Amino acid sequence: MTIVARALLLLGAAPCAALVLHCSSFSEGSSSETTVDAAQEATTEVEAAAPLPPDAAVEQDGGCRPPAAPTNLCFVKGGPGCTLAAVNFGNLQPSSPLSNPLAYPHHPVRWGNHIFVAVQDNTVAGRNAGGPGYIVRVDVPSMSNPTIVTDLLQQPAALAVNERYLYWRTVTGSESRIERIDLTAATALPCSPNTCGRETVASVAGAKVEEIFPRSPHEVYFRFGASTLYRVTRAAGGWETAAPILTGTAPSAIAGSFWATQSAETKTTYLYDLLTTEPAVISSWANAGTRWLASACGEAYLYESESDRPFSRVVFAKDGVDGGLSSLPCKGCNKALVFGASVDTQFVYVAAPNAGYLRAIPRSGGDAVTLTTGDVWDVINDDDAVYFTTMGTPAYLGRISKR
């Protein structure tokens, strides 16, 4: 995805602690941990429970809650600078080396004690998620032992997880495929084609799969190209053919358990709930520039990159009354290109690329706190930390502790 294309998207957060691989050879790379100061399908299928959003932790009773708020004072306005741990991937050595070294991390997801991230080569295409690379596993909270867990993939991106599976996109010619691996299988990772149990979920030609939402182990939504929502389901005989179900205009995107798209005719943005049996509109508002949406446990927040008052909470339709946006005060928020956002119980975290930053904005409005600066593309969070990617020199996966 080019920078320009990515700038037109809404981006969802997926920091779930208990959520929602073309493989042959692999090798382990040495850890590159630094501290920086900064102002196969299992024989028996598991039946899916009622789906939960992919953007929150799960309570013991099966309920949903956002990840916990930080207690680290660096998240407070006027507090000390945050200390971060960083892993870069330039020293990783695949068994079949690329022409160029690995560098750029994209679309991190958290599963168990690991972050999985797509790492591409150090070319311009790799920076824009269009180069060759691998899926890499990093141990957390130590941010150590970065390990290549797949064989070479073309344009690996759009990672997603649920309680059992890791999903990603890979591209061959004009064909874009969604593949997955069962992370609960004893021999799941690392893997080769004969041992990893990799499964093709969908294959579509003509554009690229850009985002994935596994609603259950048997049903997956994905954004194909700039503005079409597809769905694919798994029956007794295997995965059915993926089919489009909703089409709008760009920017359109999956954001957590929501699909957001625009209508060229009505100049309106519509927000659909993907946890219902069929996608249903739950809010709408007038188009107002490039926007970025983040959600947690059914609550959604919007950052409008081209607005002087960019930060809003999404209001859902209720009792026949349509929803919309409720603007929130945000001191320090400005017109800025944003590539990612993520939510916990206290903050919305916003990632801005180029000469950008990672900021924490109080969910009720208030002072935006800059956690780090740089070319920040992705952000996710869990109970313990905020994780982000940066495309600087060197590019790295970063972690800021909440405790």
XYZ file of N, CA, C and O in Angstrom, residues 291-403:
452
model
N -10.164 10.554 7.513
C -10.484 10.209 8.905
C -9.906 8.869 9.304
O -9.679 7.999 8.478
N -9.725 8.740 10.609
C -9.165 7.513 11.182
C -10.032 7.105 12.349
O -10.337 7.911 13.221
N -10.454 5.859 12.350
C -11.413 5.362 13.323
C -10.764 4.297 14.181
O -10.020 3.457 13.690
N -11.004 4.349 15.477
C -10.523 3.327 16.404
C -11.665 2.936 17.318
O -12.517 3.759 17.647
N -11.680 1.670 17.767
C -12.792 1.211 18.588
C -12.329 0.238 19.649
O -11.252 -0.356 19.556
N -13.141 0.096 20.673
C -12.909 -0.883 21.733
C -14.240 -1.211 22.374
O -14.961 -0.321 22.815
N -14.572 -2.503 22.391
C -15.805 -2.978 23.024
C -17.024 -2.184 22.574
O -17.850 -1.763 23.385
N -17.131 -1.949 21.291
C -18.326 -1.312 20.757
C -18.340 0.194 20.850
O -19.302 0.820 20.405
N -17.338 0.816 21.425
C -17.232 2.273 21.421
C -16.226 2.686 20.358
O -15.189 2.051 20.187
N -16.515 3.763 19.655
C -15.662 4.172 18.540
C -15.332 5.651 18.642
O -16.145 6.474 19.087
N -14.134 5.979 18.213
C -13.640 7.358 18.211
C -13.067 7.682 16.847
O -12.500 6.823 16.169
N -13.188 8.949 16.471
C -12.799 9.377 15.143
C -11.766 10.496 15.245
O -11.898 11.400 16.072
N -10.734 10.402 14.397
C -9.779 11.504 14.261
C -9.823 11.966 12.812
O -9.443 11.226 11.905
N -10.289 13.181 12.582
C -10.418 13.746 11.241
C -9.174 14.564 10.933
O -8.991 15.663 11.462
N -8.331 14.023 10.087
C -7.023 14.618 9.851
C -7.081 16.035 9.299
O -6.138 16.800 9.455
N -8.160 16.393 8.629
C -8.221 17.698 7.971
C -9.121 18.694 8.696
O -9.499 19.716 8.131
N -9.421 18.421 9.947
C -10.302 19.303 10.703
C -9.520 20.058 11.775
O -8.554 19.546 12.335
N -9.962 21.262 12.075
C -9.371 22.010 13.186
C -9.806 21.445 14.532
O -9.161 21.712 15.551
N -10.928 20.733 14.550
C -11.372 20.015 15.753
C -11.464 18.538 15.378
O -12.544 18.020 15.088
N -10.320 17.843 15.377
C -10.257 16.524 14.730
C -10.802 15.369 15.538
O -11.050 14.299 14.972
N -11.005 15.530 16.849
C -11.282 14.396 17.724
C -12.759 14.331 18.091
O -13.334 15.317 18.575
N -13.392 13.156 17.852
C -14.820 12.986 18.135
C -15.107 11.580 18.626
O -14.372 10.634 18.323
N -16.199 11.460 19.366
C -16.739 10.149 19.726
C -17.897 9.849 18.785
O -18.684 10.730 18.458
N -17.994 8.586 18.334
C -19.090 8.192 17.460
C -20.310 7.871 18.311
O -20.239 7.087 19.264
N -21.438 8.499 17.989
C -22.703 8.252 18.682
C -23.511 7.274 17.842
O -23.709 7.490 16.638
N -23.994 6.188 18.462
C -24.741 5.167 17.737
C -26.228 5.481 17.740
O -26.758 6.106 18.668
N -26.904 4.997 16.680
C -28.350 5.179 16.584
C -29.046 4.476 17.749
O -28.635 3.399 18.184
N -30.111 5.093 18.266
C -30.840 4.529 19.409
C -32.288 4.980 19.358
O -32.576 6.157 19.106
N -33.195 4.047 19.582
C -34.635 4.345 19.640
C -35.106 5.120 18.412
O -35.868 6.082 18.516
N -34.609 4.714 17.251
C -35.051 5.340 16.014
C -34.356 6.642 15.680
O -34.634 7.238 14.635
N -33.502 7.117 16.573
C -32.782 8.365 16.329
C -31.404 8.039 15.777
O -30.662 7.261 16.393
N -31.046 8.628 14.640
C -29.761 8.338 14.020
C -28.618 8.841 14.891
O -28.768 9.765 15.697
N -27.477 8.225 14.731
C -26.292 8.651 15.459
C -25.531 9.712 14.694
O -26.057 10.412 13.840
N -24.255 9.823 15.012
C -23.431 10.841 14.375
C -22.134 10.990 15.125
O -21.611 10.023 15.690
N -21.608 12.203 15.177
C -20.360 12.480 15.863
C -20.575 13.487 16.972
O -21.352 14.441 16.837
N -19.882 13.267 18.084
C -19.874 14.214 19.189
C -18.453 14.736 19.336
O -17.554 14.011 19.771
N -18.226 15.980 18.959
C -16.891 16.556 19.003
C -16.390 16.653 20.438
O -17.133 17.011 21.360
N -15.108 16.332 20.640
C -14.485 16.385 21.955
C -13.317 17.362 21.931
O -12.592 17.456 20.936
N -13.117 18.094 23.027
C -11.968 19.002 23.063
C -10.662 18.233 23.084
O -10.565 17.161 23.669
N -9.657 18.744 22.423
C -8.354 18.087 22.387
C -7.275 19.147 22.231
O -6.980 19.590 21.123
N -6.702 19.556 23.339
C -5.627 20.536 23.305
C -4.357 19.874 22.781
O -3.909 18.871 23.313
N -3.791 20.423 21.749
C -2.605 19.850 21.128
C -2.913 19.042 19.897
O -2.005 18.685 19.149
N -4.192 18.733 19.664
C -4.564 18.041 18.428
C -4.555 19.045 17.278
O -4.896 20.216 17.455
N -4.156 18.582 16.113
C -4.056 19.479 14.973
C -4.344 18.730 13.691
O -4.550 17.520 13.690
N -4.365 19.473 12.584
C -4.508 18.839 11.283
C -3.246 18.043 11.011
O -2.170 18.619 10.869
N -3.358 16.731 10.973
C -2.187 15.881 10.773
C -2.604 14.572 10.135
O -3.645 13.997 10.481
N -1.783 14.108 9.196
C -1.989 12.795 8.615
C -1.831 11.734 9.698
O -0.866 11.754 10.451
N -2.788 10.819 9.796
C -2.766 9.771 10.817
C -2.899 8.422 10.130
O -3.731 8.249 9.244
N -2.052 7.458 10.527
C -2.066 6.136 9.922
C -2.654 5.063 10.820
O -2.947 3.969 10.346
N -2.817 5.299 12.114
C -3.309 4.255 13.003
C -3.845 4.833 14.296
O -3.499 5.946 14.697
N -4.705 4.069 14.946
C -5.245 4.470 16.234
C -5.636 3.241 17.032
O -5.903 2.177 16.470
N -5.671 3.368 18.355
C -5.968 2.254 19.255
C -6.543 2.823 20.541
O -6.255 3.973 20.902
N -7.342 2.035 21.255
C -8.100 2.537 22.398
C -7.895 1.654 23.623
O -7.869 0.423 23.511
N -7.749 2.264 24.807
C -7.878 1.534 26.072
C -8.947 2.213 26.913
O -9.739 3.016 26.389
N -9.020 1.923 28.209
C -10.091 2.485 29.032
C -9.954 3.994 29.238
O -10.923 4.660 29.585
N -8.767 4.545 29.005
C -8.543 5.961 29.272
C -8.195 6.782 28.044
O -8.608 7.932 27.928
N -7.438 6.200 27.130
C -6.892 6.981 26.025
C -7.246 6.412 24.658
O -7.495 5.213 24.503
N -7.204 7.295 23.656
C -7.106 6.918 22.253
C -5.682 7.251 21.823
O -5.226 8.386 21.989
N -4.961 6.243 21.328
C -3.586 6.441 20.885
C -3.573 6.655 19.378
O -4.196 5.891 18.627
N -2.865 7.689 18.928
C -2.875 8.087 17.521
C -1.459 8.047 16.984
O -0.529 8.584 17.602
N -1.275 7.389 15.815
C 0.030 7.267 15.164
C 0.067 8.144 13.922
O -0.763 7.995 13.024
N 1.033 9.051 13.876
C 1.191 9.955 12.737
C 2.536 9.694 12.063
O 3.561 9.636 12.738
N 2.567 9.551 10.729
C 3.799 9.202 10.020
C 4.649 10.431 9.683
O 4.344 11.562 10.078
N 5.717 10.148 8.934
C 6.651 11.163 8.471
C 7.285 11.849 9.686
O 7.762 11.182 10.576
N 7.294 13.142 9.740
C 7.830 13.822 10.925
C 6.710 13.889 11.962
O 6.253 14.968 12.358
N 6.275 12.721 12.406
C 5.066 12.618 13.222
C 5.319 12.240 14.656
O 6.321 12.624 15.266
N 4.406 11.419 15.205
C 4.415 11.169 16.639
C 3.480 10.023 16.992
O 2.672 9.565 16.171
N 3.574 9.593 18.242
C 2.589 8.738 18.893
C 2.034 9.541 20.056
O 2.783 9.986 20.929
N 0.729 9.762 20.066
C 0.098 10.570 21.115
C -1.004 9.797 21.815
O -1.647 8.922 21.227
N -1.221 10.166 23.076
C -2.321 9.654 23.882
C -3.310 10.792 24.097
O -2.947 11.846 24.626
N -4.573 10.557 23.694
C -5.617 11.570 23.840
C -6.671 11.029 24.804
O -7.197 9.930 24.599
N -6.995 11.723 25.882
C -8.037 11.243 26.792
C -9.349 11.007 26.060
O -9.763 11.822 25.229
N -9.998 9.883 26.365
C -11.235 9.533 25.660
C -12.337 10.557 25.876
O -13.209 10.729 25.019
N -12.329 11.251 26.979
C -13.340 12.274 27.242
C -12.912 13.645 26.738
O -13.635 14.628 26.898
N -11.728 13.716 26.124
C -11.190 14.986 25.677
C -10.197 15.538 26.689
O -10.204 15.169 27.862
N -9.333 16.412 26.248
C -8.328 16.992 27.132
C -7.020 17.201 26.413
O -6.976 17.357 25.190
N -5.939 17.207 27.196
C -4.618 17.436 26.641
C -4.068 16.193 25.963
O -4.017 15.118 26.568
N -3.609 16.326 24.723
C -2.941 15.235 24.028
C -1.494 15.173 24.497
O -0.806 16.196 24.575
N -1.014 13.991 24.868
C 0.340 13.792 25.375
C 1.167 13.066 24.326
O 0.787 11.981 23.862
N 2.285 13.649 23.932
C 3.184 13.018 22.973
C 4.053 12.001 23.693
O 4.826 12.358 24.587
N 3.944 10.720 23.327
C 4.709 9.644 23.950
C 6.057 9.456 23.277
O 7.041 9.106 23.921
N 6.112 9.637 21.969
C 7.367 9.599 21.220
C 7.134 10.298 19.892
O 5.982 10.502 19.473
N 8.199 10.675 19.240
C 8.108 11.307 17.934
C 8.782 10.422 16.886
O 9.583 9.550 17.218
N 8.462 10.647 15.614
C 9.055 9.882 14.534
C 8.042 9.544 13.463
O 6.906 10.029 13.467
N 8.447 8.655 12.557
C 7.631 8.235 11.420
C 6.783 7.038 11.844
O 7.054 5.894 11.489
N 5.742 7.293 12.643
C 4.967 6.239 13.307
C 3.787 5.836 12.439
O 2.985 6.679 12.040
N 3.665 4.512 12.163
C 2.631 4.024 11.248
C 1.526 3.242 11.941
O 0.354 3.410 11.636
N 1.864 2.326 12.839
C 0.874 1.447 13.476
C 0.922 1.622 14.983
O 1.979 1.897 15.560
N -0.220 1.426 15.628
C -0.242 1.399 17.090
C -1.298 0.414 17.553
O -2.401 0.358 17.000
N -0.960 -0.413 18.535
C -1.885 -1.308 19.232
C -1.561 -1.220 20.712
O -0.533 -0.658 21.110
N -2.451 -1.727 21.550
C -2.132 -1.738 22.974
C -2.810 -2.900 23.667
O -3.770 -3.485 23.152
N -2.289 -3.279 24.843
C -2.904 -4.281 25.696
C -2.862 -3.764 27.125
O -2.596 -2.575 27.359
N -3.130 -4.629 28.102
C -3.157 -4.179 29.488
C -1.816 -3.628 29.964
O -1.767 -2.811 30.880
N -0.734 -4.090 29.362
C 0.592 -3.794 29.882
C 1.360 -2.723 29.129
O 2.276 -2.113 29.691
N 1.066 -2.502 27.866
C 1.924 -1.625 27.080
C 1.226 -1.131 25.826
O 0.185 -1.648 25.418
N 1.837 -0.119 25.241
C 1.475 0.378 23.914
C 2.597 -0.022 22.968
O 3.779 0.176 23.272
N 2.251 -0.617 21.824
C 3.220 -1.063 20.831
C 3.007 -0.263 19.550
O 1.872 0.071 19.192
N 4.093 0.039 18.852
C 3.972 0.838 17.645
C 5.092 0.484 16.675
O 6.105 -0.124 17.052
N 4.921 0.845 15.413
C 5.976 0.683 14.416
C 6.397 2.054 13.927
O 5.592 2.988 13.848
N 7.662 2.154 13.605
C 8.166 3.386 13.018
C 9.031 3.052 11.821
O 9.749 2.050 11.809
N 8.962 3.863 10.785
C 9.678 3.625 9.530
C 10.911 4.500 9.411
O 11.348 4.861 8.331
N 11.489 4.874 10.523
C 12.682 5.702 10.505
C 13.929 4.909 10.171
O 13.876 3.792 9.669
N 15.083 5.491 10.472
C 16.374 4.834 10.245
C 17.078 4.681 11.578
O 17.600 5.650 12.113
N 17.089 3.472 12.199
C 16.470 2.272 11.651
C 14.971 2.239 11.927
O 14.485 2.899 12.846
N 14.246 1.452 11.128
C 12.848 1.165 11.427
C 12.792 0.165 12.569
O 13.699 -0.651 12.737
N 11.756 0.226 13.386
C 11.673 -0.706 14.519
C 10.251 -0.891 15.014
O 9.347 -0.112 14.681
N 10.066 -1.932 15.813
C 8.860 -2.172 16.596
C 9.145 -1.697 18.001
O 10.134 -2.110 18.622
N 8.330 -0.820 18.515
C 8.571 -0.242 19.829
C 7.517 -0.625 20.848
O 6.397 -0.993 20.501
N 7.897 -0.516 22.112
C 7.013 -0.799 23.236
C 7.210 0.269 24.320
O 8.342 0.548 24.710
N 6.113 0.842 24.785
C 6.129 1.748 25.926
C 5.299 1.116 27.028
O 4.097 0.856 26.838
N 5.914 0.850 28.163
C 5.208 0.201 29.266
C 4.170 1.122 29.862
O 4.396 2.333 30.034
N 3.002 0.561 30.214
C 1.978 1.325 30.918
C 2.215 1.362 32.419
O 1.544 2.115 33.135
N 3.132 0.546 32.929
C 3.332 0.421 34.379
C 4.653 1.010 34.816
O 5.613 1.010 34.063
